[in-house]
Tab-separated table of C-alpha atoms in Angstrom:
chain	number	residue	atom	x	y	z
F	1	MET	CA	-12.378	3.591	-14.403
F	2	GLU	CA	-15.997	3.435	-15.010
F	3	LYS	CA	-17.593	6.677	-13.473
F	4	THR	CA	-20.455	4.958	-11.868
F	5	PHE	CA	-20.743	4.781	-8.318
F	6	ALA	CA	-23.039	3.764	-5.049
F	7	CYS	CA	-23.117	4.418	-1.542
F	8	VAL	CA	-23.670	2.496	1.826
F	9	VAL	CA	-24.311	4.783	4.530
F	10	ARG	CA	-24.483	4.385	8.269
F	11	PRO	CA	-27.824	5.946	9.492
F	12	ASP	CA	-26.550	8.644	11.378
F	13	ASP	CA	-26.661	12.406	10.647
F	14	LEU	CA	-22.763	12.960	10.255
F	15	SER	CA	-22.741	9.889	7.998
F	16	HIS	CA	-25.612	11.492	6.108
F	17	SER	CA	-23.993	15.013	5.590
F	18	ILE	CA	-21.127	13.436	4.181
F	19	GLU	CA	-22.925	11.555	1.915
F	20	VAL	CA	-24.494	14.856	0.475
F	21	LYS	CA	-21.140	16.186	0.077
F	22	LEU	CA	-19.621	13.353	-1.597
F	23	LYS	CA	-22.695	13.085	-4.324
F	24	SER	CA	-22.182	16.623	-5.010
F	25	ARG	CA	-18.576	16.442	-5.624
F	26	LEU	CA	-19.167	13.143	-7.714
F	27	ASN	CA	-21.429	14.957	-10.076
F	28	GLN	CA	-19.237	17.832	-10.541
F	29	GLU	CA	-16.624	15.313	-11.697
F	30	GLY	CA	-18.749	13.406	-14.112
F	31	TYR	CA	-19.607	10.283	-11.541
F	32	VAL	CA	-23.061	8.963	-12.283
F	33	LEU	CA	-24.998	7.309	-9.185
F	34	ASN	CA	-25.958	3.617	-10.248
F	35	GLU	CA	-26.867	1.528	-7.545
F	36	ASN	CA	-27.236	-1.872	-8.899
F	37	THR	CA	-23.757	-2.318	-11.207
F	38	PRO	CA	-21.133	0.290	-9.310
F	39	ALA	CA	-17.798	0.803	-10.129
F	40	THR	CA	-17.056	2.303	-6.763
F	41	ILE	CA	-18.930	1.378	-3.518
F	42	PHE	CA	-18.644	4.380	-1.241
F	43	VAL	CA	-18.917	3.213	2.440
F	44	ILE	CA	-19.762	6.003	4.766
F	45	GLY	CA	-19.925	4.535	8.630
F	46	GLY	CA	-17.866	1.808	10.821
F	47	ASP	CA	-16.536	-1.502	10.289
F	48	GLY	CA	-20.017	-2.884	10.578
F	49	THR	CA	-21.291	-0.447	7.733
F	50	PHE	CA	-18.335	-2.050	5.820
F	51	LEU	CA	-19.435	-5.749	6.262
F	52	ARG	CA	-22.908	-4.227	5.268
F	53	ALA	CA	-21.762	-2.934	1.672
F	54	VAL	CA	-19.770	-5.984	1.136
F	55	HIS	CA	-22.732	-8.672	1.795
F	56	GLN	CA	-24.868	-6.244	-0.157
F	57	TYR	CA	-22.830	-6.027	-3.270
F	58	LYS	CA	-21.447	-9.201	-3.180
F	59	LYS	CA	-22.424	-10.278	-6.471
F	60	GLN	CA	-20.221	-7.361	-7.862
F	61	ARG	CA	-17.346	-8.262	-5.663
F	62	ASP	CA	-15.078	-9.340	-8.778
F	63	THR	CA	-15.548	-5.743	-10.599
F	64	ALA	CA	-16.171	-3.173	-7.962
F	65	VAL	CA	-14.045	-1.323	-5.353
F	66	PHE	CA	-14.440	-0.566	-2.386
F	67	TYR	CA	-13.625	3.076	-0.779
F	68	GLY	CA	-14.560	3.693	2.794
F	69	ILE	CA	-14.393	7.048	5.143
F	70	HIS	CA	-14.921	6.381	8.916
F	71	THR	CA	-17.293	8.327	10.926
F	72	GLY	CA	-16.715	6.874	14.345
F	73	THR	CA	-13.032	6.167	15.294
F	74	LEU	CA	-10.658	5.004	12.907
F	75	GLY	CA	-11.533	1.175	11.657
F	76	PHE	CA	-9.746	-1.678	10.220
F	77	TYR	CA	-11.232	-1.291	6.756
F	78	SER	CA	-11.047	2.722	6.284
F	79	ASP	CA	-7.940	4.982	6.493
F	80	TYR	CA	-9.669	8.372	6.535
F	81	THR	CA	-11.676	9.728	9.455
F	82	ALA	CA	-14.661	12.116	9.046
F	83	ALA	CA	-12.078	14.922	9.258
F	84	ASP	CA	-10.261	13.518	6.422
F	85	PHE	CA	-13.168	14.017	3.975
F	86	ASP	CA	-11.387	16.639	1.439
F	87	ILE	CA	-8.340	14.258	1.549
F	88	TRP	CA	-10.384	11.179	0.888
F	89	ILE	CA	-12.211	12.747	-2.323
F	90	ASP	CA	-9.264	14.178	-3.405
F	91	HIS	CA	-6.924	11.196	-3.199
F	92	PHE	CA	-10.054	9.025	-5.098
F	93	LEU	CA	-10.577	11.736	-7.753
F	94	ASN	CA	-6.756	11.887	-8.260
F	95	ARG	CA	-6.084	8.357	-8.142
F	96	ARG	CA	-3.754	8.098	-5.042
F	97	GLY	CA	-4.683	4.940	-3.521
F	98	THR	CA	-4.175	1.847	-4.228
F	99	VAL	CA	-6.206	-1.787	-4.510
F	100	GLU	CA	-5.785	-4.217	-1.721
F	101	GLU	CA	-7.483	-7.345	-2.152
F	102	PHE	CA	-8.941	-8.787	1.368
F	103	PRO	CA	-9.594	-12.775	1.827
F	104	LEU	CA	-12.857	-14.142	1.953
F	105	LEU	CA	-13.849	-17.166	3.945
F	106	VAL	CA	-16.519	-19.338	2.664
F	107	ALA	CA	-18.941	-21.478	4.892
F	108	GLU	CA	-20.500	-24.265	2.536
F	109	THR	CA	-23.476	-26.521	4.008
F	110	GLU	CA	-25.150	-29.255	1.894
F	111	THR	CA	-27.624	-26.990	0.439
F	112	ARG	CA	-26.274	-23.174	0.871
F	113	LYS	CA	-22.988	-21.299	0.462
F	114	PHE	CA	-22.278	-18.015	2.212
F	115	CYS	CA	-18.928	-15.854	2.429
F	116	ALA	CA	-17.353	-13.706	5.174
F	117	VAL	CA	-14.887	-11.008	5.571
F	118	ASN	CA	-14.725	-11.447	9.461
F	119	GLU	CA	-15.869	-14.872	10.569
F	120	VAL	CA	-18.144	-17.673	10.135
F	121	ARG	CA	-19.454	-19.261	13.580
F	122	ILE	CA	-21.919	-22.322	14.582
F	123	GLU	CA	-23.297	-21.166	17.415
F	124	ASN	CA	-26.621	-22.685	19.673
F	125	ALA	CA	-27.784	-20.670	22.644
F	126	VAL	CA	-30.760	-23.395	23.284
F	127	ARG	CA	-28.609	-26.517	24.213
F	128	THR	CA	-25.090	-27.438	24.058
F	129	GLN	CA	-24.136	-27.977	20.675
F	130	GLU	CA	-21.722	-31.217	19.806
F	131	LEU	CA	-19.085	-30.882	16.777
F	132	ASP	CA	-17.130	-33.514	15.182
F	133	ILE	CA	-14.198	-31.213	13.757
F	134	ASP	CA	-12.029	-32.628	10.865
F	135	ILE	CA	-9.162	-30.441	9.893
F	136	ASP	CA	-8.034	-31.293	6.066
F	137	GLY	CA	-9.952	-34.489	6.065
F	138	SER	CA	-8.698	-35.812	9.302
F	139	PHE	CA	-10.341	-36.273	12.563
F	140	PHE	CA	-9.036	-33.479	15.141
F	141	GLU	CA	-11.542	-33.603	17.610
F	142	ARG	CA	-15.141	-33.575	19.399
F	143	PHE	CA	-15.959	-30.170	21.059
F	144	ARG	CA	-18.973	-29.458	23.301
F	145	GLY	CA	-20.439	-25.755	24.313
F	146	THR	CA	-22.056	-23.222	22.464
F	147	GLY	CA	-19.993	-23.289	19.170
F	148	ILE	CA	-17.098	-22.791	16.756
F	149	LEU	CA	-15.986	-19.484	15.052
F	150	VAL	CA	-13.188	-19.495	12.427
F	151	ALA	CA	-12.070	-15.923	11.564
F	152	THR	CA	-9.791	-14.502	8.959
F	153	GLN	CA	-6.698	-12.199	9.694
F	154	LEU	CA	-9.061	-9.182	9.726
F	155	GLY	CA	-11.608	-10.742	11.784
F	156	SER	CA	-9.078	-11.630	14.450
F	157	THR	CA	-9.856	-8.114	16.039
F	158	ALA	CA	-13.862	-8.484	16.015
F	159	TYR	CA	-15.835	-11.446	17.797
F	160	SER	CA	-12.529	-13.961	17.854
F	161	ARG	CA	-11.066	-11.388	20.072
F	162	SER	CA	-14.058	-11.051	22.592
F	163	LEU	CA	-13.811	-14.747	22.737
F	164	GLY	CA	-10.033	-14.841	24.161
F	165	GLY	CA	-8.939	-15.302	20.436
F	166	ALA	CA	-5.101	-14.158	19.368
F	167	VAL	CA	-5.156	-11.110	17.217
F	168	VAL	CA	-3.240	-11.411	14.138
F	169	GLN	CA	-1.145	-8.972	12.787
F	170	ASP	CA	-1.953	-7.739	9.061
F	171	GLY	CA	0.092	-9.420	6.225
F	172	LEU	CA	-0.429	-13.007	7.918
F	173	ASN	CA	-2.870	-15.012	5.739
F	174	VAL	CA	-4.021	-17.585	8.023
F	175	MET	CA	-7.385	-18.567	9.655
F	176	GLU	CA	-8.319	-18.910	13.547
F	177	MET	CA	-10.505	-21.449	14.795
F	178	VAL	CA	-12.113	-20.240	18.533
F	179	GLU	CA	-14.325	-22.015	20.689
F	180	ILE	CA	-17.634	-20.555	22.149
F	181	ALA	CA	-18.166	-21.443	25.557
F	182	GLY	CA	-16.349	-25.044	25.439
F	183	ILE	CA	-16.908	-27.325	28.373
F	184	HIS	CA	-14.164	-28.615	29.702
F	185	HIS	CA	-14.128	-31.118	32.753
F	186	SER	CA	-13.052	-34.998	33.499
F	187	ARG	CA	-15.674	-36.090	31.025
F	188	TYR	CA	-15.635	-33.766	28.103
F	189	ARG	CA	-12.491	-31.970	26.892
F	190	SER	CA	-11.334	-30.015	23.808
F	191	LEU	CA	-8.416	-27.983	22.815
F	192	GLY	CA	-9.662	-25.295	24.896
F	193	ALA	CA	-7.456	-22.570	23.076
F	194	PRO	CA	-7.409	-20.516	19.822
F	195	LEU	CA	-5.853	-22.496	16.743
F	196	ILE	CA	-4.069	-20.840	14.199
F	197	LEU	CA	-3.994	-22.280	10.764
F	198	LYS	CA	-2.419	-21.962	7.416
F	199	ALA	CA	-4.597	-20.415	4.967
F	200	ASP	CA	-5.132	-23.222	2.709
F	201	SER	CA	-6.795	-25.732	5.482
F	202	VAL	CA	-10.286	-26.718	5.265
F	203	ILE	CA	-12.368	-26.870	8.522
F	204	THR	CA	-15.392	-29.400	8.606
F	205	LEU	CA	-17.784	-28.955	11.505
F	206	ARG	CA	-20.000	-31.934	11.611
F	207	SER	CA	-23.260	-33.069	13.496
F	208	PRO	CA	-26.158	-35.658	13.479
F	209	ASP	CA	-28.283	-32.551	15.013
F	210	LEU	CA	-27.710	-29.354	14.175
F	211	SER	CA	-31.553	-28.196	16.124
F	212	GLY	CA	-31.316	-24.821	17.575
F	213	ALA	CA	-28.179	-24.316	15.762
F	214	LEU	CA	-27.286	-20.921	13.847
F	215	LEU	CA	-24.931	-20.481	11.262
F	216	GLY	CA	-23.458	-17.171	11.439
F	217	ALA	CA	-21.066	-15.317	8.258
F	218	ASP	CA	-20.422	-11.590	9.416
F	219	THR	CA	-23.895	-10.310	10.070
F	220	ARG	CA	-25.962	-12.640	8.006
F	221	VAL	CA	-27.739	-15.955	9.838
F	222	LEU	CA	-29.103	-19.035	8.555
F	223	HIS	CA	-30.875	-21.693	10.630
F	224	LEU	CA	-29.175	-24.954	10.481
F	225	GLU	CA	-32.109	-27.715	11.402
F	226	GLN	CA	-31.914	-29.372	7.869
F	227	GLU	CA	-28.037	-29.263	8.006
F	228	HIS	CA	-25.574	-31.801	9.325
F	229	SER	CA	-22.327	-30.268	8.307
F	230	VAL	CA	-20.138	-27.093	7.551
F	231	ARG	CA	-17.360	-26.925	5.278
F	232	ILE	CA	-14.958	-23.512	6.095
F	233	TYR	CA	-12.367	-22.750	3.655
F	234	TYR	CA	-10.805	-19.381	1.877
F	235	SER	CA	-12.753	-18.449	-1.479
F	236	ASP	CA	-10.088	-18.018	-4.293
F	237	ARG	CA	-11.719	-14.808	-4.807
F	238	GLY	CA	-11.642	-11.597	-2.513
F	239	ILE	CA	-12.808	-8.286	-2.246
F	240	LYS	CA	-11.206	-5.023	-3.445
F	241	VAL	CA	-10.467	-2.229	-1.289
F	242	LEU	CA	-8.992	1.037	-2.319
F	243	ARG	CA	-6.222	2.289	0.393
F	244	GLY	CA	-5.020	5.698	0.607
F	245	MET	CA	-3.263	7.089	3.517
F	246	ASN	CA	-0.811	4.796	5.028
F	247	VAL	CA	-1.769	4.087	8.874
F	248	SER	CA	-0.207	1.337	10.543
F	249	TYR	CA	-1.575	-1.856	11.709
F	250	LEU	CA	-0.942	-0.780	15.457
F	251	ASP	CA	-2.518	2.367	15.490
F	252	ARG	CA	-5.711	0.628	13.910
F	253	LEU	CA	-5.167	-1.262	16.748
F	254	HIS	CA	-4.233	0.671	19.321
F	255	SER	CA	-7.655	2.726	18.251
F	256	LEU	CA	-9.626	-0.293	19.626
F	257	PHE	CA	-8.683	0.336	23.453
């Protein structure tokens, strides 16, 4: 394994103190800081920091491995908390972890393409957004409301959950479509419930007028004024995450509440 690394760190004292200890230990072991093309990307912070790291190093996702330590409560992208630092670095240096690949959603407009680990969403806080929804090339429904969110299994515990979406257990390779403040009355009605779809599904959201609408891909945002459709599907390329301790999914989930 190439001995190059980079760090993505949450801006707080605890996270920075762990960064200092990590770099000191890695230097002793002959590792070299390379912030352009690292072989290992150490993520020190929370799940938000992890998402930031993935987007920052999106061009390295085929070759780099992400390895995280959580400096708050236990997260979904890390098996270790700050108290586990010695175990965390020991497992890395002694190759005791296993590499797991997480799938990525793709959001493709007429002109641009984004990837997301958690979710893709169209939101319009300016006015009621009308969207025609196609699934696998067939018309499904016309939605009216604030927007639509499509989540991965991992993303089902994030924004999707706050919208009333189902929490999907790990190991189930699916995508989930959830309405954002849908309008339901005698004139307008859509499904009004989360929809779980197979991983090879393709969702297309179309509208002749997306003025005021935003496309969100995790923490990234794009204005959609010049666009008319968004295709959402799973990429055939994922991100590689080094996992160490065997923390059950239910224990991770329980840390949320």
